[in-house]
PDB file of C-alpha atoms and ligand atoms in Angstrom:
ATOM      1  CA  UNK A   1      18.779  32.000  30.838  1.00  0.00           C
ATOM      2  CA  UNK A   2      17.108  34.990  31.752  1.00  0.00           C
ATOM      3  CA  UNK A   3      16.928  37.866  28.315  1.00  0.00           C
ATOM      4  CA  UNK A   4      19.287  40.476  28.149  1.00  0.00           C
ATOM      5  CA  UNK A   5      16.346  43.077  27.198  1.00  0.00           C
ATOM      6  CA  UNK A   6      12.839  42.159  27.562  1.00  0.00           C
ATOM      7  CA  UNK A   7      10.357  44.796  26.779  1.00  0.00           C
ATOM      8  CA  UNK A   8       6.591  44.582  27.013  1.00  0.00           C
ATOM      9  CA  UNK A   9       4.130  47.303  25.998  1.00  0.00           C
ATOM     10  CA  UNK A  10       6.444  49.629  26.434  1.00  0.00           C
ATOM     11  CA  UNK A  11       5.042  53.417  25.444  1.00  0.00           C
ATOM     12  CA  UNK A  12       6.694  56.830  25.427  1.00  0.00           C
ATOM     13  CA  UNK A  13       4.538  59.890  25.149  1.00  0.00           C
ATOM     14  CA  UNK A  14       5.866  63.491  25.606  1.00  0.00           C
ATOM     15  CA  UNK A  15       4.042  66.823  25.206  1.00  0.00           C
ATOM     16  CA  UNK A  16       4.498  68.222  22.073  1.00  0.00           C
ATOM     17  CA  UNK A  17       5.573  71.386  21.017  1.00  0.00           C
ATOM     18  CA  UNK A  18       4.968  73.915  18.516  1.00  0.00           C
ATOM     19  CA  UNK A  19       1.756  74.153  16.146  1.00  0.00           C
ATOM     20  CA  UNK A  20       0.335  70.838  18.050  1.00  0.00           C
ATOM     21  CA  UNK A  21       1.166  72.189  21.709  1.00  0.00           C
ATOM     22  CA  UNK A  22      -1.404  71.103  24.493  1.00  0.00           C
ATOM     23  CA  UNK A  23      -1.410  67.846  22.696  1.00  0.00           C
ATOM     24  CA  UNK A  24       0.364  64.677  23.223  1.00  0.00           C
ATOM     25  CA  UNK A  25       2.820  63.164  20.757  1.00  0.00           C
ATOM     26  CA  UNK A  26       3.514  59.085  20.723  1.00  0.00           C
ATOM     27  CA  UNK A  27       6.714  58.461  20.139  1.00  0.00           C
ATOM     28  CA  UNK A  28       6.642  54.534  20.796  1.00  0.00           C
ATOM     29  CA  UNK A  29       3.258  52.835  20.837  1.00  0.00           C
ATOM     30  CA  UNK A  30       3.227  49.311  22.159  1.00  0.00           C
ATOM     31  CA  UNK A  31       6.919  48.132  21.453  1.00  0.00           C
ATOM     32  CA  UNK A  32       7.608  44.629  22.545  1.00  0.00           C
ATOM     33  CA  UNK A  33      11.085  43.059  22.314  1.00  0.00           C
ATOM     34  CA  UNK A  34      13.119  40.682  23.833  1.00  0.00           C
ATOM     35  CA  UNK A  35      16.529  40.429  22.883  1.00  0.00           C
ATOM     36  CA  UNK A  36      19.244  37.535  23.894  1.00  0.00           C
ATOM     37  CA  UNK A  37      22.398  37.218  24.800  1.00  0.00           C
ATOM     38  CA  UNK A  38      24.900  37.616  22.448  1.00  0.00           C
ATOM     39  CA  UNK A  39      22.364  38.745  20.054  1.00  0.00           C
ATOM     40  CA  UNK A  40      23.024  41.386  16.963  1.00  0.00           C
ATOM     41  CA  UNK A  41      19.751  43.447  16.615  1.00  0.00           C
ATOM     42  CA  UNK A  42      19.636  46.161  14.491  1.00  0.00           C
ATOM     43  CA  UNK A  43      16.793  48.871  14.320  1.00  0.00           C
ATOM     44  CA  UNK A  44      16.471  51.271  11.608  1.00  0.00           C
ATOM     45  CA  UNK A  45      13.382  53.713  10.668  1.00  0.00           C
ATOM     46  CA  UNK A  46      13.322  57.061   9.492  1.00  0.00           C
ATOM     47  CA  UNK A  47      14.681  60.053  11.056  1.00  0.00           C
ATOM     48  CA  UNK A  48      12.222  60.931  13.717  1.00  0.00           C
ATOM     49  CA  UNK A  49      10.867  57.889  14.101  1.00  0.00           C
ATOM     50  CA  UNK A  50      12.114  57.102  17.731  1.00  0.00           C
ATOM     51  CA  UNK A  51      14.960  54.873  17.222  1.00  0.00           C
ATOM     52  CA  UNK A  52      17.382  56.982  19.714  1.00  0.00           C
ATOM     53  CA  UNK A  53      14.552  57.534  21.942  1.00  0.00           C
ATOM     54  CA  UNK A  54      13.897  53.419  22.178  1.00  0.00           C
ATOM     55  CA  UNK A  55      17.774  53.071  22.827  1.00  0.00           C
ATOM     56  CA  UNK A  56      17.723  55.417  25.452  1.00  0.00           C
ATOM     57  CA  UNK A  57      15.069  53.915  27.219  1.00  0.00           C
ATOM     58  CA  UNK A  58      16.633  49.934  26.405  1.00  0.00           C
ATOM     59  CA  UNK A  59      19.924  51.188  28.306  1.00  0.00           C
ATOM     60  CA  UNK A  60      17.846  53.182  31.547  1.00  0.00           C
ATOM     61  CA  UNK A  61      18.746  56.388  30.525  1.00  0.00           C
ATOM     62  CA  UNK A  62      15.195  57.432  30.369  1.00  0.00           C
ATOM     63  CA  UNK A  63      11.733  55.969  32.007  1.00  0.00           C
ATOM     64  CA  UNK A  64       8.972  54.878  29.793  1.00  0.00           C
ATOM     65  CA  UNK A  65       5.008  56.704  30.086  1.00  0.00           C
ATOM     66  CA  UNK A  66       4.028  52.974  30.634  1.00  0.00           C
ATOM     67  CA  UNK A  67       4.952  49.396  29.791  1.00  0.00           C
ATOM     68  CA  UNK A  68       7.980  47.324  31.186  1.00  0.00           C
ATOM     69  CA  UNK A  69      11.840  47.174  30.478  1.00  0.00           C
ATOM     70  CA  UNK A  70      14.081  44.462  32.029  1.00  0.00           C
ATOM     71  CA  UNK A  71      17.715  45.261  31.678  1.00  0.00           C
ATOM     72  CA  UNK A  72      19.852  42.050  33.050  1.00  0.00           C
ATOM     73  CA  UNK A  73      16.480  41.099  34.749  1.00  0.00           C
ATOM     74  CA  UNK A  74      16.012  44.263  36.876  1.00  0.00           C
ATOM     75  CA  UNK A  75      12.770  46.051  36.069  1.00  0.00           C
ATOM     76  CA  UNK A  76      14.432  49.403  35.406  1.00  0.00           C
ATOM     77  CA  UNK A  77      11.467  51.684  35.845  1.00  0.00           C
ATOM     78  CA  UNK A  78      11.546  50.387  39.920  1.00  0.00           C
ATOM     79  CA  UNK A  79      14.990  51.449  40.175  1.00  0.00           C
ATOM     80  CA  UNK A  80      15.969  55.118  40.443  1.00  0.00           C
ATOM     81  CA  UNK A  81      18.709  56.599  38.461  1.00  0.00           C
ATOM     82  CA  UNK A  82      21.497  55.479  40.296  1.00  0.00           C
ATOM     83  CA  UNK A  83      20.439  51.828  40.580  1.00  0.00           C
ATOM     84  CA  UNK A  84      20.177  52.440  37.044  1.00  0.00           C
ATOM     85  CA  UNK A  85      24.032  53.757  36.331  1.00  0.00           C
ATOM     86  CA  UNK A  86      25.116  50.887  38.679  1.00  0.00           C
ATOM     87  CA  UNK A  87      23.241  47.989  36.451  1.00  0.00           C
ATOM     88  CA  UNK A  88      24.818  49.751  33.539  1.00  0.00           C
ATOM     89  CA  UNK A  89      28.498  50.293  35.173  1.00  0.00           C
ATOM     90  CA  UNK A  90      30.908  47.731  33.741  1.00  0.00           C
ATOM     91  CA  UNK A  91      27.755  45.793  31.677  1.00  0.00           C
ATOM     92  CA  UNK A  92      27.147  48.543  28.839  1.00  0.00           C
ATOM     93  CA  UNK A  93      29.076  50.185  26.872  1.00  0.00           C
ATOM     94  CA  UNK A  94      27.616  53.038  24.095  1.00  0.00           C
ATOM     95  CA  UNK A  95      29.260  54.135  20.623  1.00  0.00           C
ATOM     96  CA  UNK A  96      27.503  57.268  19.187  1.00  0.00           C
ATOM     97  CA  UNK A  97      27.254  58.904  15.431  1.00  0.00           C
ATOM     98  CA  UNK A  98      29.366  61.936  17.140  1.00  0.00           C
ATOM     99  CA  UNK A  99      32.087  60.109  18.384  1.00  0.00           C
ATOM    100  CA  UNK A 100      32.122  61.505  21.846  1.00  0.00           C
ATOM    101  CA  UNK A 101      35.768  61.703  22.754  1.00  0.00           C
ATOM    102  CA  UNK A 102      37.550  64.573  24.900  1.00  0.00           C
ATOM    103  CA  UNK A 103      39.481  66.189  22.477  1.00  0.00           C
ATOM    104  CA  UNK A 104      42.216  67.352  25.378  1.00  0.00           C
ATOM    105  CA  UNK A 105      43.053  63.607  25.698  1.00  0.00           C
ATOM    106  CA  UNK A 106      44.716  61.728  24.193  1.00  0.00           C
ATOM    107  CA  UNK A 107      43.783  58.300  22.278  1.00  0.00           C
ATOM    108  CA  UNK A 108      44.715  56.248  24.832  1.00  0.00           C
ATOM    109  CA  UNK A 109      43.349  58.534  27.836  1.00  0.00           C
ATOM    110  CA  UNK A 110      39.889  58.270  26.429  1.00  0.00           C
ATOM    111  CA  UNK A 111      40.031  54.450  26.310  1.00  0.00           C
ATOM    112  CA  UNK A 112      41.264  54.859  30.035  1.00  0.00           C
ATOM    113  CA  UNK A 113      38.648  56.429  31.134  1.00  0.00           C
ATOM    114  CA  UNK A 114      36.003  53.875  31.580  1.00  0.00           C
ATOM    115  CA  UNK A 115      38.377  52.038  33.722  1.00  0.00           C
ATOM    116  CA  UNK A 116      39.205  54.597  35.905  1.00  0.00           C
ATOM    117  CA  UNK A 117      35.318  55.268  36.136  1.00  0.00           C
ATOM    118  CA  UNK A 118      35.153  51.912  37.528  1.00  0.00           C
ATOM    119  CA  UNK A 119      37.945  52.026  40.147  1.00  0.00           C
ATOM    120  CA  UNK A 120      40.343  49.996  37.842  1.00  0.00           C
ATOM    121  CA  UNK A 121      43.421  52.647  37.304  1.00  0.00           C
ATOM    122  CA  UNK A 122      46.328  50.252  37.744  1.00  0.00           C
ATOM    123  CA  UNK A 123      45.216  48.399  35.025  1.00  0.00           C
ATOM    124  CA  UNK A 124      43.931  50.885  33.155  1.00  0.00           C
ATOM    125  CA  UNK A 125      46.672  52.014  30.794  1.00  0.00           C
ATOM    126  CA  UNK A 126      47.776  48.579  29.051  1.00  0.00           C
ATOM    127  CA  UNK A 127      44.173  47.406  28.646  1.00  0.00           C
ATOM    128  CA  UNK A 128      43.678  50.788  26.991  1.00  0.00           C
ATOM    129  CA  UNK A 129      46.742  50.509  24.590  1.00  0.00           C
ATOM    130  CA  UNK A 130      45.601  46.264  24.403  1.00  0.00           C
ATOM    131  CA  UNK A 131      42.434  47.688  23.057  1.00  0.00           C
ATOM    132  CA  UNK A 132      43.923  50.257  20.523  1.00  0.00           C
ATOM    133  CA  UNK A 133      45.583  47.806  19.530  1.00  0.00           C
ATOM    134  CA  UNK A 134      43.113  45.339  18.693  1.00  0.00           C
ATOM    135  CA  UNK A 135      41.095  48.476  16.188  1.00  0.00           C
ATOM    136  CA  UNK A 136      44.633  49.136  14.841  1.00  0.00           C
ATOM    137  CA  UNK A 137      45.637  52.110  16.794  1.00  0.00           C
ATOM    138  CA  UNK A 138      48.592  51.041  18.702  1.00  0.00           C
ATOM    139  CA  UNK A 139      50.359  53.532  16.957  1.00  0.00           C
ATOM    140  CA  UNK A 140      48.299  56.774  17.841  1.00  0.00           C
ATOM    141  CA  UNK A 141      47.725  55.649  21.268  1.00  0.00           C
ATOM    142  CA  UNK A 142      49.354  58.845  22.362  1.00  0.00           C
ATOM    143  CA  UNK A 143      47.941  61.240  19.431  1.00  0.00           C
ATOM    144  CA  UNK A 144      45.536  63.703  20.779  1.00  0.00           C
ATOM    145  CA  UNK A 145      41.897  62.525  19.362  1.00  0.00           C
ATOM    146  CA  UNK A 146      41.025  65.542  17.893  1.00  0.00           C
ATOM    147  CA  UNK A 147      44.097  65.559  15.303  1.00  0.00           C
ATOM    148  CA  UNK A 148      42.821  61.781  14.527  1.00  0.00           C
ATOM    149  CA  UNK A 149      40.747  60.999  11.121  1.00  0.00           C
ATOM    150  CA  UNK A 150      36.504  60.849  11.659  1.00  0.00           C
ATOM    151  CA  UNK A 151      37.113  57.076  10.604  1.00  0.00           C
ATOM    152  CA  UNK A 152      40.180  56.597  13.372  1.00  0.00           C
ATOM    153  CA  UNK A 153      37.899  58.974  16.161  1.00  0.00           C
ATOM    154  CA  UNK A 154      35.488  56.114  15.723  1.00  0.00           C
ATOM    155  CA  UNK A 155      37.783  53.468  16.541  1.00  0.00           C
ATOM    156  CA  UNK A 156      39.003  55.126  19.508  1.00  0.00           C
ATOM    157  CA  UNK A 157      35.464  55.115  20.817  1.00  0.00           C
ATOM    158  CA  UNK A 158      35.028  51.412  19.672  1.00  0.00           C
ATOM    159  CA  UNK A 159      38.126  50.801  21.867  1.00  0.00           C
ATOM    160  CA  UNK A 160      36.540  52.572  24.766  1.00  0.00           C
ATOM    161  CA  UNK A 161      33.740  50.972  24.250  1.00  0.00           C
ATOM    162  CA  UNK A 162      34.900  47.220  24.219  1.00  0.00           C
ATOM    163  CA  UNK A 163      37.829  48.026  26.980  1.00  0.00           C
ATOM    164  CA  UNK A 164      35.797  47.017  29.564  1.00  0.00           C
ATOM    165  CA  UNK A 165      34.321  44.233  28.324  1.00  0.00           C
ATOM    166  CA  UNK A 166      30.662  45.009  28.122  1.00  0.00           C
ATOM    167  CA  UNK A 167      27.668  42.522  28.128  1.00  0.00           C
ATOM    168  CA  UNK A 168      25.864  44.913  26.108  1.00  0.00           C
ATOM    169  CA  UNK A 169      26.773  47.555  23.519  1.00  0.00           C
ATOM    170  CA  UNK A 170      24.183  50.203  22.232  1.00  0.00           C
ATOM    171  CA  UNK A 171      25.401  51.609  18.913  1.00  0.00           C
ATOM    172  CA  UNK A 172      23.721  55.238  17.357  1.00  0.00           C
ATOM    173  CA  UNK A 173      24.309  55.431  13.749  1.00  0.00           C
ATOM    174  CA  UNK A 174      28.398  54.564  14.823  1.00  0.00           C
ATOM    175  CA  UNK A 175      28.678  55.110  11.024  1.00  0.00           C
ATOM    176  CA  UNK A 176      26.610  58.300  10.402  1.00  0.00           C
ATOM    177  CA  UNK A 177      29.263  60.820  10.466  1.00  0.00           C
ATOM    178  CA  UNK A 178      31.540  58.542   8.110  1.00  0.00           C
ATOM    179  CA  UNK A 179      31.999  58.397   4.687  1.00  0.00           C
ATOM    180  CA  UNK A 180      30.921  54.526   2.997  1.00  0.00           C
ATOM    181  CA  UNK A 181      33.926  52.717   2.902  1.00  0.00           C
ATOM    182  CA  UNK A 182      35.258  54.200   6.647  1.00  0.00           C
ATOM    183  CA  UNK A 183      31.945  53.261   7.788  1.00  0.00           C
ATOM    184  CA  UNK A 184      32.107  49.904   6.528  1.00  0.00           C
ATOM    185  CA  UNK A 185      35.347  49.457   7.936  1.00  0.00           C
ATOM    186  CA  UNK A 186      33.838  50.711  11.548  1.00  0.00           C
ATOM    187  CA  UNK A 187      30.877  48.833  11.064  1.00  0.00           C
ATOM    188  CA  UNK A 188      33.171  45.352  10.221  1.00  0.00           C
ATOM    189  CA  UNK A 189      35.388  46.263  13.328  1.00  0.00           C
ATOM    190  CA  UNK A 190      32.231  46.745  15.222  1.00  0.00           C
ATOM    191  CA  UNK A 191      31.110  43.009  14.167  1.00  0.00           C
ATOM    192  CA  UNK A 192      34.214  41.657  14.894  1.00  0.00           C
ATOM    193  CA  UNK A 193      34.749  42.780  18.532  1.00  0.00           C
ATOM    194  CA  UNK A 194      30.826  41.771  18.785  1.00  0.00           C
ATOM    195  CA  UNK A 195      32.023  38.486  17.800  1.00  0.00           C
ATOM    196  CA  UNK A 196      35.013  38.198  20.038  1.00  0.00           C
ATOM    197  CA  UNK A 197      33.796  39.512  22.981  1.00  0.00           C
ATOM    198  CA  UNK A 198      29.838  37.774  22.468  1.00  0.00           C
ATOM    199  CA  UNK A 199      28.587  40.936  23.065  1.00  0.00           C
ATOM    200  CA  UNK A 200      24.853  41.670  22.675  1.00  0.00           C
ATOM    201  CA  UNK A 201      24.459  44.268  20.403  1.00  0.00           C
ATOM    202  CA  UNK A 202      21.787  46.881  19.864  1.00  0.00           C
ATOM    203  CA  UNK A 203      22.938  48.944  16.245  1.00  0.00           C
ATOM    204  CA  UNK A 204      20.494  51.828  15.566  1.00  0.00           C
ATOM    205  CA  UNK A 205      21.727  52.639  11.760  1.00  0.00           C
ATOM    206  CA  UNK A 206      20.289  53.944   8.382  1.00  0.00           C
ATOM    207  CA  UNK A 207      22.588  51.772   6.431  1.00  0.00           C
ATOM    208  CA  UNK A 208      20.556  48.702   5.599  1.00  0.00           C
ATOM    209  CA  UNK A 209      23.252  46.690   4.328  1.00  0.00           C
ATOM    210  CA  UNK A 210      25.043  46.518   8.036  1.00  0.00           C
ATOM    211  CA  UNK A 211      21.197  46.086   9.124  1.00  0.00           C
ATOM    212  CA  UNK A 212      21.036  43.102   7.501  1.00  0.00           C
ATOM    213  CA  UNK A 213      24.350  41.988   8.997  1.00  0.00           C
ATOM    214  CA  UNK A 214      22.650  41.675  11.860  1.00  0.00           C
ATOM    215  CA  UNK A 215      21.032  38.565  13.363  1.00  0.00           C
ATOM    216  CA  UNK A 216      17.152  40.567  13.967  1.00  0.00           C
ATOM    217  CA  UNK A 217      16.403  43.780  12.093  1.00  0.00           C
ATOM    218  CA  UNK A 218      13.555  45.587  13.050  1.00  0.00           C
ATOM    219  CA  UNK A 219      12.223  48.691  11.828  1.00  0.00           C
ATOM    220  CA  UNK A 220      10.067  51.329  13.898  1.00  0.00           C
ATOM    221  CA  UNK A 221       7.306  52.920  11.604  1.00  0.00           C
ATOM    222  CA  UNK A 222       4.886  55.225  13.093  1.00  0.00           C
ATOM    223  CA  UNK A 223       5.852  54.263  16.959  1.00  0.00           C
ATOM    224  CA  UNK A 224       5.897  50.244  16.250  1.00  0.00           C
ATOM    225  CA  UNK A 225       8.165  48.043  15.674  1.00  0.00           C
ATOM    226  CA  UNK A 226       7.676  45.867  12.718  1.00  0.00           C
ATOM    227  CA  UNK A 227      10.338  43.264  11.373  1.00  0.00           C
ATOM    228  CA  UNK A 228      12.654  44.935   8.922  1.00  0.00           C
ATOM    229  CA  UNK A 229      13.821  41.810   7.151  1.00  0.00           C
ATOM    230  CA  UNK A 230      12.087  41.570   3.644  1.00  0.00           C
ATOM    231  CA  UNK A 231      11.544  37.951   2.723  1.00  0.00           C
ATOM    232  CA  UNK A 232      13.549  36.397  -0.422  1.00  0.00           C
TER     233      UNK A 232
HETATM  234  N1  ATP B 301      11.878  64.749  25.172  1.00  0.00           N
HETATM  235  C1  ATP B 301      11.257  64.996  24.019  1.00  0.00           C
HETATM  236  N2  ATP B 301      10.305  65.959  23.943  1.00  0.00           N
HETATM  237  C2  ATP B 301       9.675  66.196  22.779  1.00  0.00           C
HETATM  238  N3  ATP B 301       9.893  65.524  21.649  1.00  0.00           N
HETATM  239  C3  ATP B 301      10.830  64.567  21.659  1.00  0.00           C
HETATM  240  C4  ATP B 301      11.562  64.246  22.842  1.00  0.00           C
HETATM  241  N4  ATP B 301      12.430  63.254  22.541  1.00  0.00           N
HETATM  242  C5  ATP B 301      12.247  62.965  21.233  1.00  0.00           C
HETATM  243  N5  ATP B 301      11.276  63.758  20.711  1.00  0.00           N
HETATM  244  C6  ATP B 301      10.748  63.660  19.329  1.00  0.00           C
HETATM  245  O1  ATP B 301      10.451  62.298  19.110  1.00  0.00           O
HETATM  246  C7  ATP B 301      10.744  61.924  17.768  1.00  0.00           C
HETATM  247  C8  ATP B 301      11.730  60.776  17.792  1.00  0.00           C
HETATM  248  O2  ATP B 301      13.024  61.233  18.148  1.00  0.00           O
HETATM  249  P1  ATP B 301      14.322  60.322  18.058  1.00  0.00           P
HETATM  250  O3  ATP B 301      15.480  61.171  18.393  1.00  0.00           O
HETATM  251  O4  ATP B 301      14.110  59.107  18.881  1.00  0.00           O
HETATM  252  O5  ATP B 301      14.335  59.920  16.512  1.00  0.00           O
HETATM  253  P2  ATP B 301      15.390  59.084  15.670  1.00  0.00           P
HETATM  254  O6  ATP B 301      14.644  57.969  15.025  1.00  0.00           O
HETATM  255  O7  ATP B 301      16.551  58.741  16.510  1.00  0.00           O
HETATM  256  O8  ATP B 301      15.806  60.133  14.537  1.00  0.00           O
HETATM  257  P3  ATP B 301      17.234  60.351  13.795  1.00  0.00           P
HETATM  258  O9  ATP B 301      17.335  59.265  12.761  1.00  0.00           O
HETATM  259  O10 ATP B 301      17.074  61.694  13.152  1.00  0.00           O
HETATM  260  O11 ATP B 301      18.316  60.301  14.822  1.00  0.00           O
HETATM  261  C9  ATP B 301      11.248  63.184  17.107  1.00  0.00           C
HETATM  262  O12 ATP B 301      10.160  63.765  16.434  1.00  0.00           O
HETATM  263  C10 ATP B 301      11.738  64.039  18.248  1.00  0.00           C
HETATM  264  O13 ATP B 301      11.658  65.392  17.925  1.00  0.00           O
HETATM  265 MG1   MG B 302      18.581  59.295  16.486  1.00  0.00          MG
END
């Protein structure tokens, strides 16, 4: 079966600004990857060291300076952005460190909204409220999100996230704006619905104890990837 992800030399060089502008900075030097389905591959690094950048370009939402990404098998940097959106559409879903919900919906209107995206309204509303209710949010299906808890906000996203059953999840620090034991709860929810669903799942995170939950860790240092696993 063909890889979920398969990345080969892949490099991403912008201009850089400030004291060094004229010059070019490297953000990701020669990253290879391959990732399979129903995979849990974390990446961590330090801040700055291009671990949203890499996730952006893994999902299509931006081209790499040179190298190769397959996404489902389509080479993404010979489609244009719309091919793009439409291997994405129904495939990926995204949770982010800042939650990302409309705060003039409510709960269960920003689960909906993925669906309704995708053309599948009639449906939409009870697979929204099955989905709150699988993080535990039957309850505040109708609360708006933005008198909901940090720790609850995430969950709502999770929900979105999973509601359409995505092949692939990319994850941004999902438990950076959390304190530890909400986070942990996110991040066990987040493993869970991985498990249930057999999502593949991409977890950027500073928090190398969910890292290391993770089937592959790898850890970008200077632009590379290196393996982030420390032997026993
Ligand atoms: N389009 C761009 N133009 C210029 N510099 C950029 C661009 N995108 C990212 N950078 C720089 O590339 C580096 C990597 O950024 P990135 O956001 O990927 O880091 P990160 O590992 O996700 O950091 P954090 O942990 O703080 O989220 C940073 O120094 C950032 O300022
Ligand atoms: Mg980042």
């Amino acid at each position: 079966m063909a890889a979920v992800i398969a990345v080969q030399n892949l490099r991403k060089i912008v201009p850089a600004t400030g004291a060094q502008a004229g010059s070019e900075l490297v953000i990701l030097d020669d990253v290879n990857l391959t990732i399979q389905a129903g995979d849990s591959v974390a990446i961590t690094g330090s801040s700055g060291s291009g671990k949203s950048t890499l996730l952006a370009l893994l999902a299509g939402l931006d081209i790499p300076s040179a190298g190769k990404i397959e996404l489902f098998g389509d080479s993404i940097e010979s489609l244009d952005e719309d091919q793009r959106a439409a291997v994405r559409l129904g495939k990926v879903g995204f949770v982010f460190q800042s939650f990302h919900l409309l705060d003039y919906l409510t709960a269960a209107e920003n689960v909906m909204l993925p669906l309704e995206l995708g053309n599948a309204t009639a449906k939409a509303r009870s697979m929204a409220l099955d989905a709150l209710n699988q993080v535990g949010l039957a309850a505040r299906a109708e609360q708006w999100v933005s008198k909901l808890s940090g720790g609850e906000q995430q969950r709502v996203a999770l929900a979105r996230a999973f509601v359409t059953k995505p092949q692939l999840l990319f994850a941004d620090e999902p438990t950076g704006n959390l304190d530890r034991a909400t986070g942990h709860e996110v991040a066990e929810l987040l493993f869970r619905l991985q498990r249930d669903y057999q999502t593949t799942l991409v977890l950027v995170t500073h928090d190398e104890s969910l890292a290391a939950q993770c089937q592959h860790w790898y850890k970008l240092v200077e632009g590379k990837l290196q393996t982030g696993r420390v032997s026993p």
